[in-house]
mmCIF file with all atom_site columns, C-alpha atoms in Angstrom:
data_model
loop_
_atom_site.group_PDB
_atom_site.id
_atom_site.type_symbol
_atom_site.label_atom_id
_atom_site.label_alt_id
_atom_site.label_comp_id
_atom_site.label_asym_id
_atom_site.label_entity_id
_atom_site.label_seq_id
_atom_site.pdbx_PDB_ins_code
_atom_site.Cartn_x
_atom_site.Cartn_y
_atom_site.Cartn_z
_atom_site.occupancy
_atom_site.B_iso_or_equiv
_atom_site.pdbx_formal_charge
_atom_site.auth_seq_id
_atom_site.auth_comp_id
_atom_site.auth_asym_id
_atom_site.auth_atom_id
_atom_site.pdbx_PDB_model_num
ATOM 1   C CA . MET A 1 1   ? -2.972  202.873 56.879 1.00 0.00 ? 1   MET A CA 1
ATOM 2   C CA . PRO A 1 2   ? -0.170  203.500 54.136 1.00 0.00 ? 2   PRO A CA 1
ATOM 3   C CA . ALA A 1 3   ? -0.975  207.498 54.343 1.00 0.00 ? 3   ALA A CA 1
ATOM 4   C CA . LEU A 1 4   ? -0.213  207.051 58.029 1.00 0.00 ? 4   LEU A CA 1
ATOM 5   C CA . VAL A 1 5   ? 2.971   205.634 57.631 1.00 0.00 ? 5   VAL A CA 1
ATOM 6   C CA . ALA A 1 6   ? 3.968   207.608 54.689 1.00 0.00 ? 6   ALA A CA 1
ATOM 7   C CA . LEU A 1 7   ? 3.188   210.609 56.684 1.00 0.00 ? 7   LEU A CA 1
ATOM 8   C CA . VAL A 1 8   ? 4.933   209.538 59.905 1.00 0.00 ? 8   VAL A CA 1
ATOM 9   C CA . GLU A 1 9   ? 7.882   208.928 57.714 1.00 0.00 ? 9   GLU A CA 1
ATOM 10  C CA . SER A 1 10  ? 8.227   211.946 55.993 1.00 0.00 ? 10  SER A CA 1
ATOM 11  C CA . ALA A 1 11  ? 8.088   214.156 58.764 1.00 0.00 ? 11  ALA A CA 1
ATOM 12  C CA . TYR A 1 12  ? 10.930  212.491 60.650 1.00 0.00 ? 12  TYR A CA 1
ATOM 13  C CA . ARG A 1 13  ? 13.553  210.276 58.000 1.00 0.00 ? 13  ARG A CA 1
ATOM 14  C CA . GLY A 1 14  ? 14.895  210.978 55.143 1.00 0.00 ? 14  GLY A CA 1
ATOM 15  C CA . GLU A 1 15  ? 15.377  214.000 52.636 1.00 0.00 ? 15  GLU A CA 1
ATOM 16  C CA . ALA A 1 16  ? 11.698  214.788 52.675 1.00 0.00 ? 16  ALA A CA 1
ATOM 17  C CA . SER A 1 17  ? 12.017  215.075 56.651 1.00 0.00 ? 17  SER A CA 1
ATOM 18  C CA . ARG A 1 18  ? 14.126  218.202 56.336 1.00 0.00 ? 18  ARG A CA 1
ATOM 19  C CA . ALA A 1 19  ? 11.669  220.124 54.424 1.00 0.00 ? 19  ALA A CA 1
ATOM 20  C CA . GLY A 1 20  ? 10.422  220.895 58.188 1.00 0.00 ? 20  GLY A CA 1
ATOM 21  C CA . TRP A 1 21  ? 11.749  221.573 61.426 1.00 0.00 ? 21  TRP A CA 1
ATOM 22  C CA . THR A 1 22  ? 11.205  217.926 63.143 1.00 0.00 ? 22  THR A CA 1
ATOM 23  C CA . THR A 1 23  ? 13.179  216.054 61.054 1.00 0.00 ? 23  THR A CA 1
ATOM 24  C CA . GLU A 1 24  ? 15.132  213.269 62.960 1.00 0.00 ? 24  GLU A CA 1
ATOM 25  C CA . ALA A 1 25  ? 17.509  212.513 60.161 1.00 0.00 ? 25  ALA A CA 1
ATOM 26  C CA . ASP A 1 26  ? 20.662  213.843 61.435 1.00 0.00 ? 26  ASP A CA 1
ATOM 27  C CA . LEU A 1 27  ? 20.309  211.384 64.096 1.00 0.00 ? 27  LEU A CA 1
ATOM 28  C CA . LEU A 1 28  ? 18.384  208.395 62.593 1.00 0.00 ? 28  LEU A CA 1
ATOM 29  C CA . ASP A 1 29  ? 18.822  206.903 59.542 1.00 0.00 ? 29  ASP A CA 1
ATOM 30  C CA . GLY A 1 30  ? 16.159  203.571 58.748 1.00 0.00 ? 30  GLY A CA 1
ATOM 31  C CA . GLN A 1 31  ? 12.794  203.683 59.535 1.00 0.00 ? 31  GLN A CA 1
ATOM 32  C CA . ARG A 1 32  ? 10.317  205.584 61.967 1.00 0.00 ? 32  ARG A CA 1
ATOM 33  C CA . THR A 1 33  ? 7.527   203.162 62.033 1.00 0.00 ? 33  THR A CA 1
ATOM 34  C CA . ASP A 1 34  ? 6.140   200.545 59.250 1.00 0.00 ? 34  ASP A CA 1
ATOM 35  C CA . PRO A 1 35  ? 2.980   199.041 58.368 1.00 0.00 ? 35  PRO A CA 1
ATOM 36  C CA . GLN A 1 36  ? 3.079   196.265 61.104 1.00 0.00 ? 36  GLN A CA 1
ATOM 37  C CA . GLY A 1 37  ? 3.793   198.972 63.960 1.00 0.00 ? 37  GLY A CA 1
ATOM 38  C CA . VAL A 1 38  ? 1.232   201.074 62.558 1.00 0.00 ? 38  VAL A CA 1
ATOM 39  C CA . LEU A 1 39  ? -1.902  198.221 62.048 1.00 0.00 ? 39  LEU A CA 1
ATOM 40  C CA . GLU A 1 40  ? -1.022  197.705 65.593 1.00 0.00 ? 40  GLU A CA 1
ATOM 41  C CA . THR A 1 41  ? -1.733  200.930 67.032 1.00 0.00 ? 41  THR A CA 1
ATOM 42  C CA . LEU A 1 42  ? -4.626  201.032 65.286 1.00 0.00 ? 42  LEU A CA 1
ATOM 43  C CA . ARG A 1 43  ? -5.977  198.002 66.682 1.00 0.00 ? 43  ARG A CA 1
ATOM 44  C CA . ASP A 1 44  ? -5.073  198.807 70.592 1.00 0.00 ? 44  ASP A CA 1
ATOM 45  C CA . PRO A 1 45  ? -8.263  198.977 72.115 1.00 0.00 ? 45  PRO A CA 1
ATOM 46  C CA . SER A 1 46  ? -6.490  201.014 74.949 1.00 0.00 ? 46  SER A CA 1
ATOM 47  C CA . GLY A 1 47  ? -5.790  203.799 72.257 1.00 0.00 ? 47  GLY A CA 1
ATOM 48  C CA . LEU A 1 48  ? -7.036  206.094 69.596 1.00 0.00 ? 48  LEU A CA 1
ATOM 49  C CA . VAL A 1 49  ? -5.183  207.813 66.420 1.00 0.00 ? 49  VAL A CA 1
ATOM 50  C CA . LEU A 1 50  ? -6.515  211.428 66.038 1.00 0.00 ? 50  LEU A CA 1
ATOM 51  C CA . THR A 1 51  ? -5.544  212.495 62.359 1.00 0.00 ? 51  THR A CA 1
ATOM 52  C CA . ALA A 1 52  ? -6.106  215.725 60.632 1.00 0.00 ? 52  ALA A CA 1
ATOM 53  C CA . GLY A 1 53  ? -6.200  216.856 56.926 1.00 0.00 ? 53  GLY A CA 1
ATOM 54  C CA . ARG A 1 54  ? -7.754  218.537 54.306 1.00 0.00 ? 54  ARG A CA 1
ATOM 55  C CA . PRO A 1 55  ? -10.377 216.455 51.961 1.00 0.00 ? 55  PRO A CA 1
ATOM 56  C CA . GLY A 1 56  ? -9.877  216.807 48.455 1.00 0.00 ? 56  GLY A CA 1
ATOM 57  C CA . ALA A 1 57  ? -6.121  218.203 49.004 1.00 0.00 ? 57  ALA A CA 1
ATOM 58  C CA . ALA A 1 58  ? -3.316  216.604 46.876 1.00 0.00 ? 58  ALA A CA 1
ATOM 59  C CA . GLU A 1 59  ? -1.804  215.526 50.044 1.00 0.00 ? 59  GLU A CA 1
ATOM 60  C CA . PRO A 1 60  ? -5.168  215.234 52.419 1.00 0.00 ? 60  PRO A CA 1
ATOM 61  C CA . LEU A 1 61  ? -3.432  213.836 55.383 1.00 0.00 ? 61  LEU A CA 1
ATOM 62  C CA . LEU A 1 62  ? -1.490  216.524 57.567 1.00 0.00 ? 62  LEU A CA 1
ATOM 63  C CA . ALA A 1 63  ? -0.777  215.401 61.188 1.00 0.00 ? 63  ALA A CA 1
ATOM 64  C CA . CYS A 1 64  ? -1.935  212.189 63.232 1.00 0.00 ? 64  CYS A CA 1
ATOM 65  C CA . CYS A 1 65  ? -0.916  211.042 66.692 1.00 0.00 ? 65  CYS A CA 1
ATOM 66  C CA . HIS A 1 66  ? -1.906  208.252 68.655 1.00 0.00 ? 66  HIS A CA 1
ATOM 67  C CA . LEU A 1 67  ? -2.984  208.210 72.259 1.00 0.00 ? 67  LEU A CA 1
ATOM 68  C CA . ARG A 1 68  ? -3.021  205.471 74.702 1.00 0.00 ? 68  ARG A CA 1
ATOM 69  C CA . HIS A 1 69  ? -4.417  205.149 78.082 1.00 0.00 ? 69  HIS A CA 1
ATOM 70  C CA . ARG A 1 70  ? -2.838  203.885 81.313 1.00 0.00 ? 70  ARG A CA 1
ATOM 71  C CA . PRO A 1 71  ? -5.092  203.579 83.680 1.00 0.00 ? 71  PRO A CA 1
ATOM 72  C CA . ALA A 1 72  ? -4.117  204.029 87.604 1.00 0.00 ? 72  ALA A CA 1
ATOM 73  C CA . ALA A 1 73  ? -5.080  201.003 90.075 1.00 0.00 ? 73  ALA A CA 1
ATOM 74  C CA . ASP A 1 74  ? -5.714  204.812 92.029 1.00 0.00 ? 74  ASP A CA 1
ATOM 75  C CA . GLY A 1 75  ? -7.333  207.302 89.931 1.00 0.00 ? 75  GLY A CA 1
ATOM 76  C CA . PRO A 1 76  ? -7.343  208.346 86.612 1.00 0.00 ? 76  PRO A CA 1
ATOM 77  C CA . GLY A 1 77  ? -3.827  207.568 85.070 1.00 0.00 ? 77  GLY A CA 1
ATOM 78  C CA . ALA A 1 78  ? -2.526  209.037 81.993 1.00 0.00 ? 78  ALA A CA 1
ATOM 79  C CA . VAL A 1 79  ? -2.583  209.151 78.498 1.00 0.00 ? 79  VAL A CA 1
ATOM 80  C CA . TYR A 1 80  ? 0.625   208.204 76.658 1.00 0.00 ? 80  TYR A CA 1
ATOM 81  C CA . PHE A 1 81  ? 1.007   210.701 73.336 1.00 0.00 ? 81  PHE A CA 1
ATOM 82  C CA . GLY A 1 82  ? 3.066   209.375 70.272 1.00 0.00 ? 82  GLY A CA 1
ATOM 83  C CA . MET A 1 83  ? 3.257   208.624 66.887 1.00 0.00 ? 83  MET A CA 1
ATOM 84  C CA . PHE A 1 84  ? 3.159   212.188 66.138 1.00 0.00 ? 84  PHE A CA 1
ATOM 85  C CA . ALA A 1 85  ? 3.690   213.503 62.727 1.00 0.00 ? 85  ALA A CA 1
ATOM 86  C CA . VAL A 1 86  ? 2.854   216.761 60.742 1.00 0.00 ? 86  VAL A CA 1
ATOM 87  C CA . ARG A 1 87  ? 3.635   216.740 57.104 1.00 0.00 ? 87  ARG A CA 1
ATOM 88  C CA . PRO A 1 88  ? 7.234   218.714 56.473 1.00 0.00 ? 88  PRO A CA 1
ATOM 89  C CA . THR A 1 89  ? 5.834   221.114 54.273 1.00 0.00 ? 89  THR A CA 1
ATOM 90  C CA . ALA A 1 90  ? 2.902   221.832 56.647 1.00 0.00 ? 90  ALA A CA 1
ATOM 91  C CA . GLN A 1 91  ? 4.891   222.582 59.779 1.00 0.00 ? 91  GLN A CA 1
ATOM 92  C CA . GLY A 1 92  ? 5.396   225.845 61.635 1.00 0.00 ? 92  GLY A CA 1
ATOM 93  C CA . GLY A 1 93  ? 1.920   227.243 60.436 1.00 0.00 ? 93  GLY A CA 1
ATOM 94  C CA . GLY A 1 94  ? 0.314   225.846 63.600 1.00 0.00 ? 94  GLY A CA 1
ATOM 95  C CA . ILE A 1 95  ? -1.303  222.533 62.749 1.00 0.00 ? 95  ILE A CA 1
ATOM 96  C CA . GLY A 1 96  ? 0.881   220.919 65.327 1.00 0.00 ? 96  GLY A CA 1
ATOM 97  C CA . ALA A 1 97  ? -0.238  222.905 68.017 1.00 0.00 ? 97  ALA A CA 1
ATOM 98  C CA . ALA A 1 98  ? -3.858  222.245 67.540 1.00 0.00 ? 98  ALA A CA 1
ATOM 99  C CA . VAL A 1 99  ? -3.333  218.469 67.179 1.00 0.00 ? 99  VAL A CA 1
ATOM 100 C CA . LEU A 1 100 ? -1.746  218.422 70.241 1.00 0.00 ? 100 LEU A CA 1
ATOM 101 C CA . ALA A 1 101 ? -4.036  220.632 71.880 1.00 0.00 ? 101 ALA A CA 1
ATOM 102 C CA . HIS A 1 102 ? -6.807  218.531 70.548 1.00 0.00 ? 102 HIS A CA 1
ATOM 103 C CA . ALA A 1 103 ? -5.032  215.599 71.998 1.00 0.00 ? 103 ALA A CA 1
ATOM 104 C CA . GLU A 1 104 ? -4.947  216.620 75.501 1.00 0.00 ? 104 GLU A CA 1
ATOM 105 C CA . HIS A 1 105 ? -8.738  217.662 75.157 1.00 0.00 ? 105 HIS A CA 1
ATOM 106 C CA . THR A 1 106 ? -9.500  214.023 74.154 1.00 0.00 ? 106 THR A CA 1
ATOM 107 C CA . ALA A 1 107 ? -7.359  212.620 77.105 1.00 0.00 ? 107 ALA A CA 1
ATOM 108 C CA . ARG A 1 108 ? -8.851  214.862 79.706 1.00 0.00 ? 108 ARG A CA 1
ATOM 109 C CA . THR A 1 109 ? -12.888 213.872 77.836 1.00 0.00 ? 109 THR A CA 1
ATOM 110 C CA . THR A 1 110 ? -12.540 210.412 77.165 1.00 0.00 ? 110 THR A CA 1
ATOM 111 C CA . TRP A 1 111 ? -10.447 209.165 80.260 1.00 0.00 ? 111 TRP A CA 1
ATOM 112 C CA . ALA A 1 112 ? -10.650 211.608 82.410 1.00 0.00 ? 112 ALA A CA 1
ATOM 113 C CA . ALA A 1 113 ? -6.545  211.148 82.456 1.00 0.00 ? 113 ALA A CA 1
ATOM 114 C CA . ALA A 1 114 ? -5.023  213.118 84.952 1.00 0.00 ? 114 ALA A CA 1
ATOM 115 C CA . ARG A 1 115 ? -1.601  213.847 82.886 1.00 0.00 ? 115 ARG A CA 1
ATOM 116 C CA . MET A 1 116 ? -0.398  213.760 79.372 1.00 0.00 ? 116 MET A CA 1
ATOM 117 C CA . GLU A 1 117 ? 3.149   211.506 79.046 1.00 0.00 ? 117 GLU A CA 1
ATOM 118 C CA . MET A 1 118 ? 5.400   211.051 75.807 1.00 0.00 ? 118 MET A CA 1
ATOM 119 C CA . GLN A 1 119 ? 9.030   210.346 75.040 1.00 0.00 ? 119 GLN A CA 1
ATOM 120 C CA . VAL A 1 120 ? 11.487  212.141 72.984 1.00 0.00 ? 120 VAL A CA 1
ATOM 121 C CA . ILE A 1 121 ? 15.143  211.806 72.173 1.00 0.00 ? 121 ILE A CA 1
ATOM 122 C CA . SER A 1 122 ? 16.834  214.035 74.905 1.00 0.00 ? 122 SER A CA 1
ATOM 123 C CA . ALA A 1 123 ? 19.075  215.222 72.080 1.00 0.00 ? 123 ALA A CA 1
ATOM 124 C CA . ARG A 1 124 ? 16.330  216.954 70.494 1.00 0.00 ? 124 ARG A CA 1
ATOM 125 C CA . ALA A 1 125 ? 15.997  220.531 72.531 1.00 0.00 ? 125 ALA A CA 1
ATOM 126 C CA . ASP A 1 126 ? 14.423  222.438 69.939 1.00 0.00 ? 126 ASP A CA 1
ATOM 127 C CA . LEU A 1 127 ? 11.424  219.885 69.945 1.00 0.00 ? 127 LEU A CA 1
ATOM 128 C CA . ILE A 1 128 ? 11.625  219.486 74.200 1.00 0.00 ? 128 ILE A CA 1
ATOM 129 C CA . ALA A 1 129 ? 11.600  223.242 73.743 1.00 0.00 ? 129 ALA A CA 1
ATOM 130 C CA . TRP A 1 130 ? 8.154   223.470 71.662 1.00 0.00 ? 130 TRP A CA 1
ATOM 131 C CA . TYR A 1 131 ? 6.841   220.893 73.971 1.00 0.00 ? 131 TYR A CA 1
ATOM 132 C CA . GLU A 1 132 ? 7.535   223.092 77.059 1.00 0.00 ? 132 GLU A CA 1
ATOM 133 C CA . ARG A 1 133 ? 6.122   226.024 75.644 1.00 0.00 ? 133 ARG A CA 1
ATOM 134 C CA . ARG A 1 134 ? 3.125   224.205 75.713 1.00 0.00 ? 134 ARG A CA 1
ATOM 135 C CA . GLY A 1 135 ? 2.978   223.192 79.344 1.00 0.00 ? 135 GLY A CA 1
ATOM 136 C CA . TYR A 1 136 ? 5.342   219.968 79.244 1.00 0.00 ? 136 TYR A CA 1
ATOM 137 C CA . THR A 1 137 ? 7.771   219.204 82.016 1.00 0.00 ? 137 THR A CA 1
ATOM 138 C CA . ARG A 1 138 ? 11.053  217.118 81.547 1.00 0.00 ? 138 ARG A CA 1
ATOM 139 C CA . THR A 1 139 ? 11.106  214.662 84.386 1.00 0.00 ? 139 THR A CA 1
ATOM 140 C CA . GLY A 1 140 ? 15.046  213.711 84.105 1.00 0.00 ? 140 GLY A CA 1
ATOM 141 C CA . GLU A 1 141 ? 13.643  210.123 83.219 1.00 0.00 ? 141 GLU A CA 1
ATOM 142 C CA . ARG A 1 142 ? 15.550  208.614 80.682 1.00 0.00 ? 142 ARG A CA 1
ATOM 143 C CA . THR A 1 143 ? 15.788  205.076 78.853 1.00 0.00 ? 143 THR A CA 1
ATOM 144 C CA . PRO A 1 144 ? 17.910  204.142 76.287 1.00 0.00 ? 144 PRO A CA 1
ATOM 145 C CA . PHE A 1 145 ? 17.619  203.828 72.668 1.00 0.00 ? 145 PHE A CA 1
ATOM 146 C CA . PRO A 1 146 ? 16.732  200.541 71.130 1.00 0.00 ? 146 PRO A CA 1
ATOM 147 C CA . TYR A 1 147 ? 19.947  200.251 69.475 1.00 0.00 ? 147 TYR A CA 1
ATOM 148 C CA . GLY A 1 148 ? 20.285  197.003 67.356 1.00 0.00 ? 148 GLY A CA 1
ATOM 149 C CA . ASP A 1 149 ? 16.705  197.076 67.139 1.00 0.00 ? 149 ASP A CA 1
ATOM 150 C CA . GLU A 1 150 ? 16.301  198.362 63.318 1.00 0.00 ? 150 GLU A CA 1
ATOM 151 C CA . ARG A 1 151 ? 12.363  198.645 63.738 1.00 0.00 ? 151 ARG A CA 1
ATOM 152 C CA . PHE A 1 152 ? 13.046  202.017 65.431 1.00 0.00 ? 152 PHE A CA 1
ATOM 153 C CA . GLY A 1 153 ? 15.535  203.242 63.126 1.00 0.00 ? 153 GLY A CA 1
ATOM 154 C CA . ILE A 1 154 ? 19.552  203.132 62.484 1.00 0.00 ? 154 ILE A CA 1
ATOM 155 C CA . PRO A 1 155 ? 21.444  205.596 65.289 1.00 0.00 ? 155 PRO A CA 1
ATOM 156 C CA . ARG A 1 156 ? 23.860  207.765 63.213 1.00 0.00 ? 156 ARG A CA 1
ATOM 157 C CA . ARG A 1 157 ? 25.974  208.397 66.972 1.00 0.00 ? 157 ARG A CA 1
ATOM 158 C CA . PRO A 1 158 ? 26.250  206.755 70.217 1.00 0.00 ? 158 PRO A CA 1
ATOM 159 C CA . GLY A 1 159 ? 24.296  207.823 73.402 1.00 0.00 ? 159 GLY A CA 1
ATOM 160 C CA . LEU A 1 160 ? 20.788  208.621 72.057 1.00 0.00 ? 160 LEU A CA 1
ATOM 161 C CA . GLU A 1 161 ? 18.181  208.333 74.637 1.00 0.00 ? 161 GLU A CA 1
ATOM 162 C CA . PHE A 1 162 ? 14.505  209.291 75.138 1.00 0.00 ? 162 PHE A CA 1
ATOM 163 C CA . GLU A 1 163 ? 13.440  211.417 78.038 1.00 0.00 ? 163 GLU A CA 1
ATOM 164 C CA . LEU A 1 164 ? 10.259  211.378 79.582 1.00 0.00 ? 164 LEU A CA 1
ATOM 165 C CA . LEU A 1 165 ? 7.691   215.124 79.510 1.00 0.00 ? 165 LEU A CA 1
ATOM 166 C CA . VAL A 1 166 ? 4.676   215.075 81.001 1.00 0.00 ? 166 VAL A CA 1
ATOM 167 C CA . LYS A 1 167 ? 1.853   217.538 81.402 1.00 0.00 ? 167 LYS A CA 1
ATOM 168 C CA . PRO A 1 168 ? -0.613  217.574 84.261 1.00 0.00 ? 168 PRO A CA 1
ATOM 169 C CA . LEU A 1 169 ? -4.058  217.797 82.453 1.00 0.00 ? 169 LEU A CA 1
ATOM 170 C CA . ARG A 1 170 ? -6.323  219.000 85.307 1.00 0.00 ? 170 ARG A CA 1
#
């Protein structure tokens, strides 16, 4: 679990995150996650945590994501994709795209999900464009950033919000 926390933190926060392109260091200070949040994610009975790595390497954990099934009363439902992180020094080499494709495959085969959903900070145009190139669509559905709840970070500017992105899986 400490390796997962360290990976997620390194991909988004602080100076280490600036080695990659997914950094949120200009938008947020503080933490992206914590041991308690990751432990809750690992214990989630409706979800899975996927990891990718190089066993035996100095930094064996390269990427991770969390999938949470959201069943629907009238059909297969959706899978929420979150806690996605790629080690900053490994970004840009296709690992993230491979993990995302594997996550979509897992959502289809494990839960027969009809779609994948995620929330992205709407100010992250580069990240949203990356997802759009992989078939995700902006819904325009926005949720305010939880200002005042430092479990999600300390905003460096006003007006942050999340946007829901979706992709059909069938």
